[in-house]
mmCIF file of N, CA and C in Angstrom:
data_model
loop_
_atom_site.group_PDB
_atom_site.id
_atom_site.type_symbol
_atom_site.label_atom_id
_atom_site.label_comp_id
_atom_site.label_asym_id
_atom_site.label_seq_id
_atom_site.Cartn_x
_atom_site.Cartn_y
_atom_site.Cartn_z
ATOM 1 N N LYS A 245 12.990 32.316 -41.791
ATOM 2 C CA LYS A 245 12.343 31.633 -41.393
ATOM 3 C C LYS A 245 12.356 30.512 -40.193
ATOM 4 N N VAL A 246 11.769 30.191 -39.164
ATOM 5 C CA VAL A 246 11.661 29.468 -38.231
ATOM 6 C C VAL A 246 10.792 27.769 -38.848
ATOM 7 N N LEU A 247 11.638 26.939 -38.927
ATOM 8 C CA LEU A 247 10.832 25.995 -39.257
ATOM 9 C C LEU A 247 10.425 24.953 -38.084
ATOM 10 N N VAL A 248 9.301 24.590 -37.890
ATOM 11 C CA VAL A 248 8.723 23.942 -37.049
ATOM 12 C C VAL A 248 7.690 22.202 -37.431
ATOM 13 N N VAL A 249 7.728 21.198 -36.521
ATOM 14 C CA VAL A 249 6.760 20.013 -36.948
ATOM 15 C C VAL A 249 5.657 20.311 -36.725
ATOM 16 N N ASP A 250 4.892 20.304 -37.839
ATOM 17 C CA ASP A 250 3.251 20.355 -37.514
ATOM 18 C C ASP A 250 2.799 18.725 -37.590
ATOM 19 N N HIS A 251 1.956 18.612 -36.806
ATOM 20 C CA HIS A 251 1.199 17.122 -36.339
ATOM 21 C C HIS A 251 -0.104 17.532 -37.445
ATOM 22 N N PHE A 252 -0.234 16.385 -38.418
ATOM 23 C CA PHE A 252 -1.414 16.701 -39.209
ATOM 24 C C PHE A 252 -2.481 16.172 -38.559
ATOM 25 N N LEU A 253 -2.708 15.520 -37.484
ATOM 26 C CA LEU A 253 -3.728 15.252 -36.783
ATOM 27 C C LEU A 253 -3.403 15.506 -35.244
ATOM 28 N N SER A 254 -4.455 15.703 -34.403
ATOM 29 C CA SER A 254 -4.154 15.991 -33.038
ATOM 30 C C SER A 254 -3.838 14.705 -32.059
ATOM 31 N N ARG A 255 -2.574 15.219 -31.372
ATOM 32 C CA ARG A 255 -2.155 13.873 -30.598
ATOM 33 C C ARG A 255 -2.909 13.707 -29.246
ATOM 34 N N SER A 256 -3.779 14.621 -29.147
ATOM 35 C CA SER A 256 -4.593 14.432 -27.999
ATOM 36 C C SER A 256 -4.554 12.897 -26.870
ATOM 37 N N HIS A 257 -4.884 12.156 -27.587
ATOM 38 C CA HIS A 257 -4.965 10.688 -27.063
ATOM 39 C C HIS A 257 -4.103 9.741 -27.398
ATOM 40 N N ALA A 258 -2.708 10.795 -27.776
ATOM 41 C CA ALA A 258 -1.047 10.425 -27.451
ATOM 42 C C ALA A 258 -0.842 8.905 -28.464
ATOM 43 N N SER A 259 -1.833 8.344 -29.069
ATOM 44 C CA SER A 259 -1.550 7.051 -29.643
ATOM 45 C C SER A 259 -0.958 7.248 -31.119
ATOM 46 N N ILE A 260 -0.688 8.616 -31.668
ATOM 47 C CA ILE A 260 -0.085 8.627 -32.969
ATOM 48 C C ILE A 260 0.956 9.758 -32.497
ATOM 49 N N PHE A 261 1.483 10.027 -31.169
ATOM 50 C CA PHE A 261 2.306 11.337 -30.838
ATOM 51 C C PHE A 261 3.391 11.503 -31.716
ATOM 52 N N PHE A 262 4.504 9.619 -31.588
ATOM 53 C CA PHE A 262 5.420 9.480 -32.650
ATOM 54 C C PHE A 262 5.437 8.873 -33.560
ATOM 55 N N ASP A 263 4.425 9.029 -34.487
ATOM 56 C CA ASP A 263 4.245 8.161 -35.632
ATOM 57 C C ASP A 263 4.782 9.409 -36.976
ATOM 58 N N GLU A 264 5.669 9.130 -36.987
ATOM 59 C CA GLU A 264 6.060 9.950 -38.390
ATOM 60 C C GLU A 264 5.496 10.214 -39.823
ATOM 61 N N ARG A 265 4.292 9.591 -39.567
ATOM 62 C CA ARG A 265 3.370 9.594 -41.163
ATOM 63 C C ARG A 265 2.524 11.027 -40.385
ATOM 64 N N ASN A 266 2.681 11.422 -39.210
ATOM 65 C CA ASN A 266 1.879 12.391 -38.507
ATOM 66 C C ASN A 266 2.398 13.580 -38.436
ATOM 67 N N LEU A 267 3.879 13.346 -39.006
ATOM 68 C CA LEU A 267 4.624 14.906 -38.950
ATOM 69 C C LEU A 267 4.843 15.379 -40.514
ATOM 70 N N THR A 268 5.005 16.644 -40.193
ATOM 71 C CA THR A 268 5.135 17.390 -41.441
ATOM 72 C C THR A 268 5.909 18.764 -41.066
ATOM 73 N N LEU A 269 7.096 19.050 -41.685
ATOM 74 C CA LEU A 269 8.063 20.136 -41.273
ATOM 75 C C LEU A 269 7.394 21.382 -41.905
ATOM 76 N N VAL A 270 7.011 22.423 -41.511
ATOM 77 C CA VAL A 270 6.502 23.642 -41.854
ATOM 78 C C VAL A 270 7.003 24.826 -41.409
ATOM 79 N N CYS A 271 6.601 25.821 -41.875
ATOM 80 C CA CYS A 271 7.137 27.267 -41.063
ATOM 81 C C CYS A 271 6.398 27.450 -40.176
ATOM 82 N N ARG A 272 6.786 28.193 -38.989
ATOM 83 C CA ARG A 272 6.127 28.712 -38.288
ATOM 84 C C ARG A 272 4.723 29.087 -38.324
ATOM 85 N N THR A 273 4.738 30.189 -39.268
ATOM 86 C CA THR A 273 3.987 31.082 -39.881
ATOM 87 C C THR A 273 2.380 29.921 -40.397
ATOM 88 N N ALA A 274 2.988 28.686 -41.487
ATOM 89 C CA ALA A 274 2.137 27.738 -41.613
ATOM 90 C C ALA A 274 1.626 27.164 -40.444
ATOM 91 N N ASN A 275 2.112 26.862 -39.803
ATOM 92 C CA ASN A 275 1.635 26.071 -38.453
ATOM 93 C C ASN A 275 0.601 27.002 -37.480
ATOM 94 N N TRP A 276 0.826 28.038 -37.581
ATOM 95 C CA TRP A 276 0.320 29.456 -37.141
ATOM 96 C C TRP A 276 -0.976 29.121 -37.593
ATOM 97 N N GLU A 277 -1.276 29.164 -38.579
ATOM 98 C CA GLU A 277 -2.347 29.436 -39.725
ATOM 99 C C GLU A 277 -3.062 28.030 -39.516
ATOM 100 N N LYS A 278 -2.797 27.201 -39.713
ATOM 101 C CA LYS A 278 -3.430 26.010 -39.409
ATOM 102 C C LYS A 278 -4.052 25.843 -37.915
ATOM 103 N N PHE A 279 -3.402 26.186 -37.300
ATOM 104 C CA PHE A 279 -4.047 26.557 -35.790
ATOM 105 C C PHE A 279 -4.759 27.335 -35.493
ATOM 106 N N ARG A 280 -5.155 28.384 -36.340
ATOM 107 C CA ARG A 280 -6.091 29.158 -36.297
ATOM 108 C C ARG A 280 -7.126 29.175 -37.346
ATOM 109 N N ASN A 281 -6.792 28.013 -38.037
ATOM 110 C CA ASN A 281 -7.613 27.749 -39.087
ATOM 111 C C ASN A 281 -8.238 29.111 -40.521
ATOM 112 N N ARG A 282 -6.882 29.211 -41.054
ATOM 113 C CA ARG A 282 -6.920 30.656 -41.483
ATOM 114 C C ARG A 282 -6.378 29.874 -42.850
ATOM 115 N N GLY A 283 -6.574 30.451 -43.896
ATOM 116 C CA GLY A 283 -6.340 29.880 -45.215
ATOM 117 C C GLY A 283 -6.615 28.659 -45.662
ATOM 118 N N ASP A 284 -5.608 28.127 -46.374
ATOM 119 C CA ASP A 284 -5.854 26.697 -46.653
ATOM 120 C C ASP A 284 -4.682 25.690 -46.263
ATOM 121 N N THR A 285 -3.881 26.072 -45.133
ATOM 122 C CA THR A 285 -2.603 25.316 -44.711
ATOM 123 C C THR A 285 -2.975 24.204 -44.540
ATOM 124 N N ALA A 286 -3.919 24.024 -43.569
ATOM 125 C CA ALA A 286 -4.662 22.233 -42.896
ATOM 126 C C ALA A 286 -4.756 21.293 -44.675
ATOM 127 N N TYR A 287 -5.427 22.074 -45.463
ATOM 128 C CA TYR A 287 -5.564 21.387 -46.765
ATOM 129 C C TYR A 287 -4.145 21.137 -47.467
ATOM 130 N N ARG A 288 -3.458 21.929 -47.319
ATOM 131 C CA ARG A 288 -2.062 21.366 -48.255
ATOM 132 C C ARG A 288 -1.126 20.706 -47.204
ATOM 133 N N ILE A 289 -1.429 20.487 -46.083
ATOM 134 C CA ILE A 289 -0.648 19.727 -45.143
ATOM 135 C C ILE A 289 -1.342 18.012 -45.129
ATOM 136 N N THR A 290 -2.365 18.382 -45.360
ATOM 137 C CA THR A 290 -3.287 16.892 -45.757
ATOM 138 C C THR A 290 -2.825 16.582 -46.895
ATOM 139 N N LYS A 291 -2.743 16.991 -47.749
ATOM 140 C CA LYS A 291 -2.139 16.753 -49.505
ATOM 141 C C LYS A 291 -0.827 15.955 -49.296
ATOM 142 N N ALA A 292 -0.094 17.192 -48.388
ATOM 143 C CA ALA A 292 1.185 16.631 -48.216
ATOM 144 C C ALA A 292 1.620 15.455 -47.824
ATOM 145 N N VAL A 293 0.857 15.235 -46.637
ATOM 146 C CA VAL A 293 0.440 14.235 -46.176
ATOM 147 C C VAL A 293 0.426 12.465 -46.854
ATOM 148 N N GLN A 294 -0.679 12.782 -47.815
ATOM 149 C CA GLN A 294 -1.440 11.893 -48.703
ATOM 150 C C GLN A 294 -0.385 11.566 -49.671
ATOM 151 N N ASN A 295 0.075 12.314 -50.131
ATOM 152 C CA ASN A 295 1.155 12.577 -51.398
ATOM 153 C C ASN A 295 2.358 11.864 -50.494
ATOM 154 N N ARG A 296 2.996 11.645 -49.637
ATOM 155 C CA ARG A 296 4.040 11.045 -49.040
ATOM 156 C C ARG A 296 3.850 9.509 -48.570
ATOM 157 N N TRP A 297 2.795 9.545 -48.170
ATOM 158 C CA TRP A 297 2.274 8.404 -47.577
ATOM 159 C C TRP A 297 0.857 7.545 -48.083
ATOM 160 N N GLY A 298 0.496 8.006 -48.474
ATOM 161 C CA GLY A 298 -1.055 7.570 -49.258
ATOM 162 C C GLY A 298 -2.326 7.428 -48.699
ATOM 163 N N ASP A 299 -3.287 7.319 -49.471
ATOM 164 C CA ASP A 299 -4.637 7.388 -48.977
ATOM 165 C C ASP A 299 -4.798 6.379 -47.396
ATOM 166 N N SER A 300 -3.970 5.319 -47.603
ATOM 167 C CA SER A 300 -4.618 4.545 -46.386
ATOM 168 C C SER A 300 -3.834 5.214 -45.018
ATOM 169 N N ALA A 301 -2.768 5.888 -45.236
ATOM 170 C CA ALA A 301 -1.864 6.435 -44.203
ATOM 171 C C ALA A 301 -2.853 7.416 -43.670
ATOM 172 N N ILE A 302 -3.953 7.952 -44.545
ATOM 173 C CA ILE A 302 -4.707 9.130 -43.854
ATOM 174 C C ILE A 302 -5.592 8.499 -42.988
ATOM 175 N N GLU A 303 -6.450 7.342 -43.558
ATOM 176 C CA GLU A 303 -7.221 6.559 -43.152
ATOM 177 C C GLU A 303 -6.752 5.998 -41.684
ATOM 178 N N ASP A 304 -5.482 5.315 -41.899
ATOM 179 C CA ASP A 304 -4.922 4.710 -40.524
ATOM 180 C C ASP A 304 -5.073 5.554 -39.486
ATOM 181 N N LEU A 305 -4.064 6.546 -39.490
ATOM 182 C CA LEU A 305 -4.158 8.069 -38.701
ATOM 183 C C LEU A 305 -5.050 8.405 -38.107
ATOM 184 N N THR A 306 -6.082 8.452 -39.180
ATOM 185 C CA THR A 306 -7.087 9.220 -38.340
ATOM 186 C C THR A 306 -8.151 7.890 -37.312
ATOM 187 N N PHE A 307 -8.174 7.207 -37.755
ATOM 188 C CA PHE A 307 -8.401 5.819 -36.925
ATOM 189 C C PHE A 307 -7.524 5.937 -35.622
ATOM 190 N N LEU A 308 -6.544 5.790 -35.550
ATOM 191 C CA LEU A 308 -5.811 5.533 -34.531
ATOM 192 C C LEU A 308 -5.525 6.707 -33.606
ATOM 193 N N SER A 309 -5.960 7.819 -34.324
ATOM 194 C CA SER A 309 -5.716 9.410 -33.350
ATOM 195 C C SER A 309 -6.887 9.482 -32.469
ATOM 196 N N ARG A 310 -7.578 8.417 -32.705
ATOM 197 C CA ARG A 310 -9.002 8.433 -31.502
ATOM 198 C C ARG A 310 -8.991 7.212 -30.746
ATOM 199 N N ILE A 311 -8.077 6.628 -30.560
ATOM 200 C CA ILE A 311 -7.489 5.541 -29.609
ATOM 201 C C ILE A 311 -6.723 5.887 -28.606
ATOM 202 N N PRO A 312 -7.061 6.027 -27.448
ATOM 203 C CA PRO A 312 -6.485 6.388 -26.370
ATOM 204 C C PRO A 312 -4.783 5.660 -25.915
ATOM 205 N N LYS A 313 -4.120 6.397 -25.851
ATOM 206 C CA LYS A 313 -2.384 5.648 -25.792
ATOM 207 C C LYS A 313 -1.899 6.110 -24.252
ATOM 208 N N LYS A 314 -1.512 4.857 -23.545
ATOM 209 C CA LYS A 314 -1.112 5.222 -22.204
ATOM 210 C C LYS A 314 0.397 4.517 -22.538
ATOM 211 N N TRP A 315 1.759 5.378 -22.911
ATOM 212 C CA TRP A 315 3.255 4.493 -23.153
ATOM 213 C C TRP A 315 3.758 3.957 -21.606
ATOM 214 N N ASN A 316 4.211 2.922 -21.841
ATOM 215 C CA ASN A 316 4.965 2.441 -20.614
ATOM 216 C C ASN A 316 6.371 2.788 -20.880
ATOM 217 N N PRO A 317 7.032 2.739 -19.482
ATOM 218 C CA PRO A 317 8.203 3.136 -19.568
ATOM 219 C C PRO A 317 9.058 2.443 -20.517
ATOM 220 N N ASP A 318 9.066 1.518 -20.874
ATOM 221 C CA ASP A 318 10.000 0.217 -21.831
ATOM 222 C C ASP A 318 9.298 0.667 -23.437
ATOM 223 N N GLU A 319 8.445 1.061 -23.622
ATOM 224 C CA GLU A 319 8.046 1.838 -24.795
ATOM 225 C C GLU A 319 8.954 2.904 -25.169
ATOM 226 N N LEU A 320 8.790 3.806 -23.922
ATOM 227 C CA LEU A 320 9.561 5.049 -24.267
ATOM 228 C C LEU A 320 10.894 4.964 -24.343
ATOM 229 N N LEU A 321 11.253 4.059 -23.637
ATOM 230 C CA LEU A 321 12.892 3.782 -23.893
ATOM 231 C C LEU A 321 13.268 3.257 -25.104
ATOM 232 N N SER A 322 12.287 2.353 -25.797
ATOM 233 C CA SER A 322 12.871 1.830 -27.097
ATOM 234 C C SER A 322 12.728 2.895 -28.116
ATOM 235 N N LEU A 323 11.472 3.958 -28.076
ATOM 236 C CA LEU A 323 11.559 4.826 -29.024
ATOM 237 C C LEU A 323 12.649 5.880 -28.527
ATOM 238 N N ALA A 324 13.445 5.919 -27.679
ATOM 239 C CA ALA A 324 14.214 6.841 -27.178
ATOM 240 C C ALA A 324 15.707 6.772 -27.929
ATOM 241 N N GLU A 325 15.833 4.886 -27.915
ATOM 242 C CA GLU A 325 16.779 4.438 -28.604
ATOM 243 C C GLU A 325 16.595 4.662 -30.050
ATOM 244 N N SER A 326 15.615 4.423 -30.807
ATOM 245 C CA SER A 326 15.489 4.708 -32.021
ATOM 246 C C SER A 326 16.085 5.774 -32.405
ATOM 247 N N TYR A 327 15.305 6.689 -31.811
ATOM 248 C CA TYR A 327 15.672 8.292 -32.084
ATOM 249 C C TYR A 327 17.075 8.448 -31.792
ATOM 250 N N LYS A 328 17.877 8.294 -31.150
ATOM 251 C CA LYS A 328 19.182 8.610 -30.976
ATOM 252 C C LYS A 328 20.048 7.850 -31.975
ATOM 253 N N LYS A 329 19.367 6.661 -32.100
ATOM 254 C CA LYS A 329 20.126 6.504 -33.517
ATOM 255 C C LYS A 329 20.176 7.183 -34.622
ATOM 256 N N LEU A 330 19.341 7.805 -34.880
ATOM 257 C CA LEU A 330 19.238 8.780 -36.142
ATOM 258 C C LEU A 330 19.983 9.711 -35.845
ATOM 259 N N TRP A 331 20.660 10.043 -34.630
ATOM 260 C CA TRP A 331 21.133 11.640 -34.504
ATOM 261 C C TRP A 331 23.054 11.093 -34.083
ATOM 262 N N THR A 332 22.958 9.828 -34.211
ATOM 263 C CA THR A 332 24.589 9.160 -34.107
ATOM 264 C C THR A 332 25.232 8.589 -35.233
#
């Protein structure tokens, strides 16, 4: 199986693009099923996020996902440095 990162909520406004609470590792098939609204994959991913982070995270992510965000270069460089530390 191939694993991919599913985004619990849409990142269309970019405000939660890098928020780790919005990420869940799933198999590629489950990610495709969620995207196509098949089965209960979306529900199971929601429950996984809820179990991992709590109800407040769901509310917070839902609120933040509606706010447009334009990342500036300094913010992106800071994020890149943070992620780089995870891999070194």
